[in-house]
PDB file of N, CA and C in Angstrom:
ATOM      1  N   UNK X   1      16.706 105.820   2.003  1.00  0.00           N
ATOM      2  CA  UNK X   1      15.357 105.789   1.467  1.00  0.00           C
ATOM      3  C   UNK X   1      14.618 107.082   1.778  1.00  0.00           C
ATOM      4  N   UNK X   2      14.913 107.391   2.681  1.00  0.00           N
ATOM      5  CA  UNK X   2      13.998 108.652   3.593  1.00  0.00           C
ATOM      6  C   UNK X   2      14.664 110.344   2.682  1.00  0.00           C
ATOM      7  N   UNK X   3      15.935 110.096   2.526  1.00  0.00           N
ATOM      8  CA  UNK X   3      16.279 111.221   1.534  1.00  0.00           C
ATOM      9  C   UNK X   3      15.595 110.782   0.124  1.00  0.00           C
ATOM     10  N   UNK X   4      15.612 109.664  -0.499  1.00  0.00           N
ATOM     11  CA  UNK X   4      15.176 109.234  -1.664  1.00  0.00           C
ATOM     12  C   UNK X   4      13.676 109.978  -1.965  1.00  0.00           C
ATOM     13  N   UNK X   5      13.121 109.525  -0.583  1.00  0.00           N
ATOM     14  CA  UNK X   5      11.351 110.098  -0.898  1.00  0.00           C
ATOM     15  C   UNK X   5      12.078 111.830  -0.677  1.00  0.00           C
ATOM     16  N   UNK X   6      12.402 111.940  -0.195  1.00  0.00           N
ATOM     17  CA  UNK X   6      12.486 113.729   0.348  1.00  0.00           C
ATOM     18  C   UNK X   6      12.791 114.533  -1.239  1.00  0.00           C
ATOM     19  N   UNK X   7      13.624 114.026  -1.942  1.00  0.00           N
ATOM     20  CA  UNK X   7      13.845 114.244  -3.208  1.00  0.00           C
ATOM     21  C   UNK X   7      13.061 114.418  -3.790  1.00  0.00           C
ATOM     22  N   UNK X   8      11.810 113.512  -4.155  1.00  0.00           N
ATOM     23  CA  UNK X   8      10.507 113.305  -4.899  1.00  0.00           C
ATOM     24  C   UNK X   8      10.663 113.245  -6.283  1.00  0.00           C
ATOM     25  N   UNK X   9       9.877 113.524  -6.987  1.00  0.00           N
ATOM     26  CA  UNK X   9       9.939 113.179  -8.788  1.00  0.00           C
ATOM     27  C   UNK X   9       9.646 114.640  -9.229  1.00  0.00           C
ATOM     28  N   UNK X  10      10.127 115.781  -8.347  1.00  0.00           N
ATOM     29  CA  UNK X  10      10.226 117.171  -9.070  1.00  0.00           C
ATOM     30  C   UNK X  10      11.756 116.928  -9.632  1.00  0.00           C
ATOM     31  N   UNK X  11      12.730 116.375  -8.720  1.00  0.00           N
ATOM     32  CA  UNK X  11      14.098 116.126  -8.890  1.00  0.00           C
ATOM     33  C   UNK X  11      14.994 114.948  -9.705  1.00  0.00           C
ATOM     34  N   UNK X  12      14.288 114.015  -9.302  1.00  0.00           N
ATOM     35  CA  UNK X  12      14.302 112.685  -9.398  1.00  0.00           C
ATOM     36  C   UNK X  12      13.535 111.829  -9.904  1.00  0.00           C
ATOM     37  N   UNK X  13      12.944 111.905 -11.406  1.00  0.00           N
ATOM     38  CA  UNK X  13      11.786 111.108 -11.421  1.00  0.00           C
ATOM     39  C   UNK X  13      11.976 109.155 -11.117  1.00  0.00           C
ATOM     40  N   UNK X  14      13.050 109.076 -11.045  1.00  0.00           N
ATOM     41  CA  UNK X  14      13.327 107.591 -10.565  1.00  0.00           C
ATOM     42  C   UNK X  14      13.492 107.245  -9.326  1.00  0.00           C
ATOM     43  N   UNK X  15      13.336 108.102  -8.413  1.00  0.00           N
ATOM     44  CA  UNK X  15      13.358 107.807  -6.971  1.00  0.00           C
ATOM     45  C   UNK X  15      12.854 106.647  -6.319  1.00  0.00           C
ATOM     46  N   UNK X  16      11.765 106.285  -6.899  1.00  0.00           N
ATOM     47  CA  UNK X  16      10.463 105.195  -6.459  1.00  0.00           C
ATOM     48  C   UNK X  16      11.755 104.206  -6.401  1.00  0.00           C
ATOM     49  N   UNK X  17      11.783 104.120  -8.092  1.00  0.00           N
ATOM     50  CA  UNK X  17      12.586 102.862  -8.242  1.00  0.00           C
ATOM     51  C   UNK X  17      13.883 102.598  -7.479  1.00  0.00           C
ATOM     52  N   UNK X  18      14.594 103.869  -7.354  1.00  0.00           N
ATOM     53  CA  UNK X  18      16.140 103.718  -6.838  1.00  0.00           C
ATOM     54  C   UNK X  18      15.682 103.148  -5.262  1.00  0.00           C
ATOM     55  N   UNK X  19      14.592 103.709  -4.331  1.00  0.00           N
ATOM     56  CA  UNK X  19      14.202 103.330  -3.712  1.00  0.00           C
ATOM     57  C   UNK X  19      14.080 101.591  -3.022  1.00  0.00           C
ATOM     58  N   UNK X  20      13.205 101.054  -4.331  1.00  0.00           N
ATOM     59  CA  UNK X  20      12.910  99.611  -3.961  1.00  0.00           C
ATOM     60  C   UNK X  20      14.177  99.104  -4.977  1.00  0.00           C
ATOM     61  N   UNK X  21      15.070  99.380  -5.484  1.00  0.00           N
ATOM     62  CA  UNK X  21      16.128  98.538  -6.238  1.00  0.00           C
ATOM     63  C   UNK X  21      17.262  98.502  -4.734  1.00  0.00           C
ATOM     64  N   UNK X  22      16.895  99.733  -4.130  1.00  0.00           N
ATOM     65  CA  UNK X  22      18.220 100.012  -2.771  1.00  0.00           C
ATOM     66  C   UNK X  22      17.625  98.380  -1.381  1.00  0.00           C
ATOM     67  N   UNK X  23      16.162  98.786  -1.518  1.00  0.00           N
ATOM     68  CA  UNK X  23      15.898  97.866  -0.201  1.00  0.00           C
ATOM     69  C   UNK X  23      15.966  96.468  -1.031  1.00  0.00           C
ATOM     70  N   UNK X  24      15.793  96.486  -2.363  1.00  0.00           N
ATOM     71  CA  UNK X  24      15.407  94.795  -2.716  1.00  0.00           C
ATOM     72  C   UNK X  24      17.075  94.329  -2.331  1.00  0.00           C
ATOM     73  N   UNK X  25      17.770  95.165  -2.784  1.00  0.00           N
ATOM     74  CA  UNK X  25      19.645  94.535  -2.677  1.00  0.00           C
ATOM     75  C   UNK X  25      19.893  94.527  -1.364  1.00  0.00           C
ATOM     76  N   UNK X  26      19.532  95.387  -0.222  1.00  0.00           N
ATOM     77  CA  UNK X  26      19.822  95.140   1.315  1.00  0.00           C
ATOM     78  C   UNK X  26      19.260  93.694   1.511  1.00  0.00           C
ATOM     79  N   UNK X  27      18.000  93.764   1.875  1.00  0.00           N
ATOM     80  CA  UNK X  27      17.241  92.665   2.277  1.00  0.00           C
ATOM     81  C   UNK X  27      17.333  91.268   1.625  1.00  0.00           C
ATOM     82  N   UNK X  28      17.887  90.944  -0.259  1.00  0.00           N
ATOM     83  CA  UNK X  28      18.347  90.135  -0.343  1.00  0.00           C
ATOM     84  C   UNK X  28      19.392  89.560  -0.543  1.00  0.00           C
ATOM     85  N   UNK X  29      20.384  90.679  -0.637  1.00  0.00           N
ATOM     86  CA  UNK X  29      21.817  90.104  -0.996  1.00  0.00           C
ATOM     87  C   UNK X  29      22.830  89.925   0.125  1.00  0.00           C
ATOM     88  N   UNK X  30      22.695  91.726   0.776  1.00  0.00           N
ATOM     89  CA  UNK X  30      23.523  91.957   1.919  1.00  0.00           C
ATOM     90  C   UNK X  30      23.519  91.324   3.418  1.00  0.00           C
ATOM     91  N   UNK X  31      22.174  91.333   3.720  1.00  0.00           N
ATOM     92  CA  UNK X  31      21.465  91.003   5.196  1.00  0.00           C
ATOM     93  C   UNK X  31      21.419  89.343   5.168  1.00  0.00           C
ATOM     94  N   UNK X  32      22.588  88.834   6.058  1.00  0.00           N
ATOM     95  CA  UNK X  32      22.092  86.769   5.758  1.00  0.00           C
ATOM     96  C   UNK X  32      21.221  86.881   6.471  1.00  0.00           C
ATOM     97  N   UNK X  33      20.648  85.322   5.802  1.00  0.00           N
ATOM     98  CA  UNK X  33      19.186  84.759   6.309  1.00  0.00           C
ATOM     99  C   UNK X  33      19.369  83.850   7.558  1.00  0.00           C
ATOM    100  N   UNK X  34      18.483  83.885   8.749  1.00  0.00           N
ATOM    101  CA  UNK X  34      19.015  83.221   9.605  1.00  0.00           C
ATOM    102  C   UNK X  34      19.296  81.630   9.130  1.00  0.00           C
ATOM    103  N   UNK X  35      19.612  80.655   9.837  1.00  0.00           N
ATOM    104  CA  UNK X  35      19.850  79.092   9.134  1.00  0.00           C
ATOM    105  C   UNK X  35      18.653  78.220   9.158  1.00  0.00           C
ATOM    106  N   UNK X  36      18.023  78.785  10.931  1.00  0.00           N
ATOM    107  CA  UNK X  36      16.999  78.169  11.711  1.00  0.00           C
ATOM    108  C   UNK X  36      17.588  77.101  12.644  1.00  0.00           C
ATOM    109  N   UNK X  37      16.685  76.800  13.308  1.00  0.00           N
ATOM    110  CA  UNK X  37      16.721  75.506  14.849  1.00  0.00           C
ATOM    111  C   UNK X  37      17.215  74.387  13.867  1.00  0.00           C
ATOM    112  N   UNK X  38      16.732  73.853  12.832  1.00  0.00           N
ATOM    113  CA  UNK X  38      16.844  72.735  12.432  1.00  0.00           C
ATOM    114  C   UNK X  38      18.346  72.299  12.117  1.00  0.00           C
ATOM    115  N   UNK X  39      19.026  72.992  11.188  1.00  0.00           N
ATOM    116  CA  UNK X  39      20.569  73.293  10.919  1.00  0.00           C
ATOM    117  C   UNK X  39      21.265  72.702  12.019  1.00  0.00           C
ATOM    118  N   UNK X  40      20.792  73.136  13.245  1.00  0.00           N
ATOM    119  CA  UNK X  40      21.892  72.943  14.202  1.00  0.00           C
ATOM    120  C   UNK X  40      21.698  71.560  14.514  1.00  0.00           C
ATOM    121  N   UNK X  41      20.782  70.888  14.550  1.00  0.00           N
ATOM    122  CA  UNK X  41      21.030  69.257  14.877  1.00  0.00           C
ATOM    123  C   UNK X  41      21.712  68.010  13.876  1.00  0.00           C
ATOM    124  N   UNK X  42      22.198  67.030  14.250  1.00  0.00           N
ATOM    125  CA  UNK X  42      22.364  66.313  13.828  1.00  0.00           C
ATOM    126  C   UNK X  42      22.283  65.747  12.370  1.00  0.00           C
ATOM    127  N   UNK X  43      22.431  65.568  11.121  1.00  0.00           N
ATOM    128  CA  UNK X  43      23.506  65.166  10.658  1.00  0.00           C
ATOM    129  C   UNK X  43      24.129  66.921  10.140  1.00  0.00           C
ATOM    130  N   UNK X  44      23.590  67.883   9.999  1.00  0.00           N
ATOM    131  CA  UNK X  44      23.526  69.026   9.832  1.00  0.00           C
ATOM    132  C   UNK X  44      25.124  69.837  10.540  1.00  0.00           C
ATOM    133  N   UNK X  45      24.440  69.807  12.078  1.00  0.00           N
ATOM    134  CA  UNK X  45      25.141  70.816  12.755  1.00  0.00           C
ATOM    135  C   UNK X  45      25.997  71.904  12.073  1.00  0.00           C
ATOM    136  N   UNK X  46      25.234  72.364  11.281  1.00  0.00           N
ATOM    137  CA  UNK X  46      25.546  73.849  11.296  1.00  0.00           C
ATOM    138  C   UNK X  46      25.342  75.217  12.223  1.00  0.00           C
ATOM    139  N   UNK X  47      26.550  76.156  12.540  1.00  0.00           N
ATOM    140  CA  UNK X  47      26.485  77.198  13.506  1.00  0.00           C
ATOM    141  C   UNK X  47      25.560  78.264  12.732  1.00  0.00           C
ATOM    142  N   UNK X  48      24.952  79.283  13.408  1.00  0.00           N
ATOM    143  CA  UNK X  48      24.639  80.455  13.062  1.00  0.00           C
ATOM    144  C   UNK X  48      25.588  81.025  13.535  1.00  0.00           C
ATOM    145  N   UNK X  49      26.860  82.078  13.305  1.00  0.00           N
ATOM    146  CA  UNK X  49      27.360  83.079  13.935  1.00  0.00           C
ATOM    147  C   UNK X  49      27.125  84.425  13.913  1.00  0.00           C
ATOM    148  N   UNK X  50      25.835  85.153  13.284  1.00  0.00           N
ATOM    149  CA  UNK X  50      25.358  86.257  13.494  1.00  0.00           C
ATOM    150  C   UNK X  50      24.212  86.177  13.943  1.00  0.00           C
ATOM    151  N   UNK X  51      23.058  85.330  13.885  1.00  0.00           N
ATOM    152  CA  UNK X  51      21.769  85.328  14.366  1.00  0.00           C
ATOM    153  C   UNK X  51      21.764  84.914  15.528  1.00  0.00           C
ATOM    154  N   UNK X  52      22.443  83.456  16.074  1.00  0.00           N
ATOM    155  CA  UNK X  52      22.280  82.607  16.778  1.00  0.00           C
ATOM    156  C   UNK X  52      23.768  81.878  17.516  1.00  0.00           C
ATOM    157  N   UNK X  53      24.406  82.879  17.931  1.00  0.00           N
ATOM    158  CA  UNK X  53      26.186  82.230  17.908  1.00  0.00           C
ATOM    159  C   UNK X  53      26.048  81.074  19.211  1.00  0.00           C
ATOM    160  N   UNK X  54      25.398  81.148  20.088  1.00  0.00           N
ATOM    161  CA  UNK X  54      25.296  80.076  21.236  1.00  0.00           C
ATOM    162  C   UNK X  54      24.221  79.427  21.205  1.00  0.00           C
ATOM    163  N   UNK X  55      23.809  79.043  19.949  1.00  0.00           N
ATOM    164  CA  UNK X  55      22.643  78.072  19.618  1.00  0.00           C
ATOM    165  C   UNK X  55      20.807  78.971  19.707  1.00  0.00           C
ATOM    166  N   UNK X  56      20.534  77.738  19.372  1.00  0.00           N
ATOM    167  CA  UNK X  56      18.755  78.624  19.326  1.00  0.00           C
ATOM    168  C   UNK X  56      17.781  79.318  20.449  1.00  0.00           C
ATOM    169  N   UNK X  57      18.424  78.178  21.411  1.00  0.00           N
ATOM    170  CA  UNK X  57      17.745  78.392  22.601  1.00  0.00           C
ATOM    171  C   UNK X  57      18.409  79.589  23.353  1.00  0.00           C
ATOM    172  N   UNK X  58      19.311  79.505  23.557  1.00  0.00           N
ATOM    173  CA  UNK X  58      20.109  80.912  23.882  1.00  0.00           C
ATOM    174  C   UNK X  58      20.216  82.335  23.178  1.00  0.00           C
ATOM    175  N   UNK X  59      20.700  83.118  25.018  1.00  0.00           N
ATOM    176  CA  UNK X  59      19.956  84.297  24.947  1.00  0.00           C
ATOM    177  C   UNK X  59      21.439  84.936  23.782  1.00  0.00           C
ATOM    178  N   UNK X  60      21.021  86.308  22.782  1.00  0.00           N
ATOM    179  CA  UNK X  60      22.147  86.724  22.488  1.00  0.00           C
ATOM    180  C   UNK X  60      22.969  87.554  23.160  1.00  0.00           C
ATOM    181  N   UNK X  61      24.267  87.159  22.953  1.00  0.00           N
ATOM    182  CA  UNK X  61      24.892  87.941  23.885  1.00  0.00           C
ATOM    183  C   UNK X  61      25.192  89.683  23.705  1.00  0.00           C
ATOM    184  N   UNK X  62      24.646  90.053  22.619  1.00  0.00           N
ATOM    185  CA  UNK X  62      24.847  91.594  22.332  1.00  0.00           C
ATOM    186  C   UNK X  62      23.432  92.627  21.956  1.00  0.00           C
ATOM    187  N   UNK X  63      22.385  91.676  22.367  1.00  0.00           N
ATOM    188  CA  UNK X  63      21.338  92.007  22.101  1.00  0.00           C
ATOM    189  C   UNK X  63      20.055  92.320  23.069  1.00  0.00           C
ATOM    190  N   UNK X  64      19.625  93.818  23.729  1.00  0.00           N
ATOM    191  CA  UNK X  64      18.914  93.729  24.228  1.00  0.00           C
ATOM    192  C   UNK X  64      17.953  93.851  23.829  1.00  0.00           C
ATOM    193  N   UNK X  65      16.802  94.473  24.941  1.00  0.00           N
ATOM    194  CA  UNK X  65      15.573  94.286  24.526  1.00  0.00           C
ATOM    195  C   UNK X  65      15.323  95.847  23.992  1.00  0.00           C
ATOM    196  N   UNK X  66      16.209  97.010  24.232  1.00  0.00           N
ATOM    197  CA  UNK X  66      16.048  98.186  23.272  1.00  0.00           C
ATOM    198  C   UNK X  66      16.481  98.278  22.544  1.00  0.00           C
ATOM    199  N   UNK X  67      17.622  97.296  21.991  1.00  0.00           N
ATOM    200  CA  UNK X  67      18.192  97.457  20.633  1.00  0.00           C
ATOM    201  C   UNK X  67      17.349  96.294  19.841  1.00  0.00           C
ATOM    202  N   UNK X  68      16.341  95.392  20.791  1.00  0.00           N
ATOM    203  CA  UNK X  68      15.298  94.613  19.816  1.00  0.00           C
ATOM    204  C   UNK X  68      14.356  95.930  19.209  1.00  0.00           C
ATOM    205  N   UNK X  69      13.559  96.761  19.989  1.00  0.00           N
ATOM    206  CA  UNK X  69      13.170  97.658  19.887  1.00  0.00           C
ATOM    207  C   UNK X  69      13.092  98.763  18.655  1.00  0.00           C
ATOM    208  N   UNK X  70      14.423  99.116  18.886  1.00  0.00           N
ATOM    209  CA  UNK X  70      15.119  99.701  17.765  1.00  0.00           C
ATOM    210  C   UNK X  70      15.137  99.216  16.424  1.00  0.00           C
ATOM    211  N   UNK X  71      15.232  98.257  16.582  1.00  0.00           N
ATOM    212  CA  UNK X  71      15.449  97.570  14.943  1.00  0.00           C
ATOM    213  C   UNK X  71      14.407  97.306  14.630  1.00  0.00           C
ATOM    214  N   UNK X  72      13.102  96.746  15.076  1.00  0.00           N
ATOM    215  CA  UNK X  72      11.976  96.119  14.997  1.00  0.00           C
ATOM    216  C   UNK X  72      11.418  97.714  14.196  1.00  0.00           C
ATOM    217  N   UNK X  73      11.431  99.217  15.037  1.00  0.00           N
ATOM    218  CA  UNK X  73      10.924 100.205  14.708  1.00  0.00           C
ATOM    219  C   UNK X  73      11.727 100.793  13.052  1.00  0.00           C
ATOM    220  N   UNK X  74      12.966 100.383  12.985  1.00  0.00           N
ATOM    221  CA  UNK X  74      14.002 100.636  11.891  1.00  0.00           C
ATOM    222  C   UNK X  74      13.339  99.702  10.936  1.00  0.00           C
ATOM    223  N   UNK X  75      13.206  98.353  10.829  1.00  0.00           N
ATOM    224  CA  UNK X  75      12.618  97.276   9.968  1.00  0.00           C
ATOM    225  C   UNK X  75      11.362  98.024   9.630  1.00  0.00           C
ATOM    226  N   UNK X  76      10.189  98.130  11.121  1.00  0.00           N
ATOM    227  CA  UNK X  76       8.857  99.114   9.928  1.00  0.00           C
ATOM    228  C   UNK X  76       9.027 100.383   9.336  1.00  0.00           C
ATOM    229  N   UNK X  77       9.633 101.025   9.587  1.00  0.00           N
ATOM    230  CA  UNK X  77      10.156 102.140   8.507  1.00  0.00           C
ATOM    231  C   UNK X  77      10.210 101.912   7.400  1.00  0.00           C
ATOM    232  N   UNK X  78      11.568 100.930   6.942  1.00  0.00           N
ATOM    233  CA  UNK X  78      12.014 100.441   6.088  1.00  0.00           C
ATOM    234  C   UNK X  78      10.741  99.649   5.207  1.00  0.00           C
ATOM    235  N   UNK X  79       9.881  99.028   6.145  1.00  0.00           N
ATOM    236  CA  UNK X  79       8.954  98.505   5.388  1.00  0.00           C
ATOM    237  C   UNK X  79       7.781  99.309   4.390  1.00  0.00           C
ATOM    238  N   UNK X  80       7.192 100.189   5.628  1.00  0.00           N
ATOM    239  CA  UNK X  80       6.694 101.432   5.145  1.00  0.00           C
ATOM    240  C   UNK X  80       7.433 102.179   3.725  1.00  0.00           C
ATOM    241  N   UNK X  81       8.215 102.506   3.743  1.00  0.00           N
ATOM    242  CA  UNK X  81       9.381 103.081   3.007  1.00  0.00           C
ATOM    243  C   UNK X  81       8.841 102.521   1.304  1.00  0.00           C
ATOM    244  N   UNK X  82       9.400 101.200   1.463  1.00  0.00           N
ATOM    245  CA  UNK X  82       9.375 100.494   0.665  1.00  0.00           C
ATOM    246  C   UNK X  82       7.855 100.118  -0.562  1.00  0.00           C
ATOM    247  N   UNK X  83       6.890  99.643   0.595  1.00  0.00           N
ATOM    248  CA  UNK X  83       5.296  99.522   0.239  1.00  0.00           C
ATOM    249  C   UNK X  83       4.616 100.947  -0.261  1.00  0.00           C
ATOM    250  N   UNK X  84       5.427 102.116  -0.234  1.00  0.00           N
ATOM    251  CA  UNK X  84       5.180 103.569  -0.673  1.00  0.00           C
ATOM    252  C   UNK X  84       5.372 103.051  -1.698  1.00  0.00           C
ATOM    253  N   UNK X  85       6.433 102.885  -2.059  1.00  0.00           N
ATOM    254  CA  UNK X  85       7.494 103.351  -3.151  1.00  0.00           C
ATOM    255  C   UNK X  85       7.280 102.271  -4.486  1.00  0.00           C
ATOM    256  N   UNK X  86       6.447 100.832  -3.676  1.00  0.00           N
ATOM    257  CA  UNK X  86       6.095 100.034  -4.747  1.00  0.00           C
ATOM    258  C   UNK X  86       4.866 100.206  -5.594  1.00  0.00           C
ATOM    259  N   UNK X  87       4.086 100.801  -4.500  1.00  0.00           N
ATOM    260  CA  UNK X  87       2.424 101.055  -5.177  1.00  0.00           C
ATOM    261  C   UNK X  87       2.660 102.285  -5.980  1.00  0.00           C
ATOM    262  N   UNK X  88       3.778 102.959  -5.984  1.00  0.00           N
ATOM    263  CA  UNK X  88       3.754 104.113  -7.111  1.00  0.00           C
ATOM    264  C   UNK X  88       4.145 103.630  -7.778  1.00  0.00           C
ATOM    265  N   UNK X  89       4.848 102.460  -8.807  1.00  0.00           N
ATOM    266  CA  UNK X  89       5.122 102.287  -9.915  1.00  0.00           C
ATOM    267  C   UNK X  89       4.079 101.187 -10.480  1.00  0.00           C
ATOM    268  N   UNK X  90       4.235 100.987 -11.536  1.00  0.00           N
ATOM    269  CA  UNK X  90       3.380 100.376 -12.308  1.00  0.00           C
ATOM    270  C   UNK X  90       3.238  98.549 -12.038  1.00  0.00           C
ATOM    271  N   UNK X  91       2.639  97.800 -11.355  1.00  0.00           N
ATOM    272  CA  UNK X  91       3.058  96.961 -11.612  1.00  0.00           C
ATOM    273  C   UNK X  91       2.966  96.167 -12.558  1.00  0.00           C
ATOM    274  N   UNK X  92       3.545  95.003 -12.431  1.00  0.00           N
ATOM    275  CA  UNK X  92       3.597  93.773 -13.696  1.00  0.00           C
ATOM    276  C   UNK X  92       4.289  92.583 -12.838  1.00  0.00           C
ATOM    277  N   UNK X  93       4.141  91.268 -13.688  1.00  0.00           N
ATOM    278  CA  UNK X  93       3.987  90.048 -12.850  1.00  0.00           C
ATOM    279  C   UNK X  93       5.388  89.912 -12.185  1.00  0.00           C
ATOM    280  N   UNK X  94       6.665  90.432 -12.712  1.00  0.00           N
ATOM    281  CA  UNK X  94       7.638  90.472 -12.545  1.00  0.00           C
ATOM    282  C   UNK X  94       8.178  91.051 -11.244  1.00  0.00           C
ATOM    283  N   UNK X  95       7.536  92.403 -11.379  1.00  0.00           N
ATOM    284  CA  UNK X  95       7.480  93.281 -10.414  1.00  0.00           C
ATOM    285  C   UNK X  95       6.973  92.707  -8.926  1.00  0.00           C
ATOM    286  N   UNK X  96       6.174  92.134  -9.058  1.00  0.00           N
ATOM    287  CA  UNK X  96       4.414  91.273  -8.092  1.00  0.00           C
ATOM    288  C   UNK X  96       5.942  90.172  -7.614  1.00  0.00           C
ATOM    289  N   UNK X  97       6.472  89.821  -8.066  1.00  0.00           N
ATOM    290  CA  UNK X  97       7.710  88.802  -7.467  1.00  0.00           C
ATOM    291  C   UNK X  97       8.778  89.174  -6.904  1.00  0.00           C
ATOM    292  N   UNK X  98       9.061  90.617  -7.007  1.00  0.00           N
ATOM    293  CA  UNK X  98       9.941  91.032  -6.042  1.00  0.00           C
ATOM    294  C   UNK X  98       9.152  91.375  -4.656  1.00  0.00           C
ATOM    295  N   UNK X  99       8.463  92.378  -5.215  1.00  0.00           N
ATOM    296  CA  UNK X  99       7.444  92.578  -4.108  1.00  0.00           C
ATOM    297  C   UNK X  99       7.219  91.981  -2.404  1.00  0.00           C
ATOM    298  N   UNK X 100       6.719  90.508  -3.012  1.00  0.00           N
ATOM    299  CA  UNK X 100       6.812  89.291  -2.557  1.00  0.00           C
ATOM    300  C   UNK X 100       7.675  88.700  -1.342  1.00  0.00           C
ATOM    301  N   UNK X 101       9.164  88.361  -2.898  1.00  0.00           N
ATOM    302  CA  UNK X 101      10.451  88.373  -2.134  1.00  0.00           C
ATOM    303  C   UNK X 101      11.200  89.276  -0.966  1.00  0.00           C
ATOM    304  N   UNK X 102      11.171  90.420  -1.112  1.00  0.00           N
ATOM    305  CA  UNK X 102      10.990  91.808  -0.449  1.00  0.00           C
ATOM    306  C   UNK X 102      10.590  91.659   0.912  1.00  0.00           C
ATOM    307  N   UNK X 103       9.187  91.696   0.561  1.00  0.00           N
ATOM    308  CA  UNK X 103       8.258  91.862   1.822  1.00  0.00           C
ATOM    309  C   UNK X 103       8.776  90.767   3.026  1.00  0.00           C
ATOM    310  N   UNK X 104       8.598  89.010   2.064  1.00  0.00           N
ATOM    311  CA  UNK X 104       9.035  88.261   2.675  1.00  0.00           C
ATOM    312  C   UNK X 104      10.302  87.829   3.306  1.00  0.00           C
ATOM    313  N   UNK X 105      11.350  88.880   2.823  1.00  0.00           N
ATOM    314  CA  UNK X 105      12.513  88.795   3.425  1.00  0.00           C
ATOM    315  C   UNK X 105      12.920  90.000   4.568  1.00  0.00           C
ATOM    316  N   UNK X 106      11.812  90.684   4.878  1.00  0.00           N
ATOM    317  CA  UNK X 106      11.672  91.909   6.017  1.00  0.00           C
ATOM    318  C   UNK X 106      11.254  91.246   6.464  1.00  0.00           C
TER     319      UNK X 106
END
C-alpha cells in the first residue's frame, strides 16, 4: 500500500483503487475471522487454531505483548492507508458497503 501511495496518480492514476481492492481482498478473503468464545461450548465445540488454539481464556502461546504491539501499530497503518485511499475516490452506495465491510473487518 505504502509503495501504492508513493507512486501517486502522476504514474498510476489507479492507485487509490489498486490500493483499497489490495486491503478489501486481505482483510476479507485471506485473514480468517476469529470463531469467538461462543463456538467453543457445547453443542458447537468448535476449535480456533489460529486465534485461539488453547481455548478463549488462554494465554497464546506465540504471542507477546510486542508482537501485540506491532501488529496493533501495522493494523493502524493499514487502516490509515486505506481511509486515504477511500475518500479519494468517488463514492456511491456500493462503494459506502465495502467501506463498511473493510473498516469492520480491521
Amino acid at each position: 500500500c505504502a509503495k501504492l501511495f508513493f507512486i501517486g496518480k502522476e504514474r498510476c492514476k489507479f492507485s487509490m483503487f489498486l490500493c483499497v481492492s489490495l486491503l478489501q481482498h486481505v482483510f476479507t478473503e485471506v485473514i480468517p475471522v476469529p470463531l469467538g468464545p461462543l463456538t467453543q461450548v457445547a453443542p458447537l465445540c468448535l476449535r480456533d487454531p489460529v486465534w485461539a488454539p488453547d481455548g478463549p481464556d488462554a494465554v497464546h502461546p506465540q504471542m507477546t505483548r510486542s508482537g501485540q504491539l506491532d501488529i496493533l501499530l501495522t493494523l493502524h497503518r493499514l487502516c490509515m492507508q486505506f481511509v486515504a485511499a477511500a475518500f479519494s475516490i468517488q463514492a456511491s452506495q456500493g462503494f459506502d458497503a465495502v467501506k463498511i465491510v473493510v473498516l469492520g473487518a480491521m
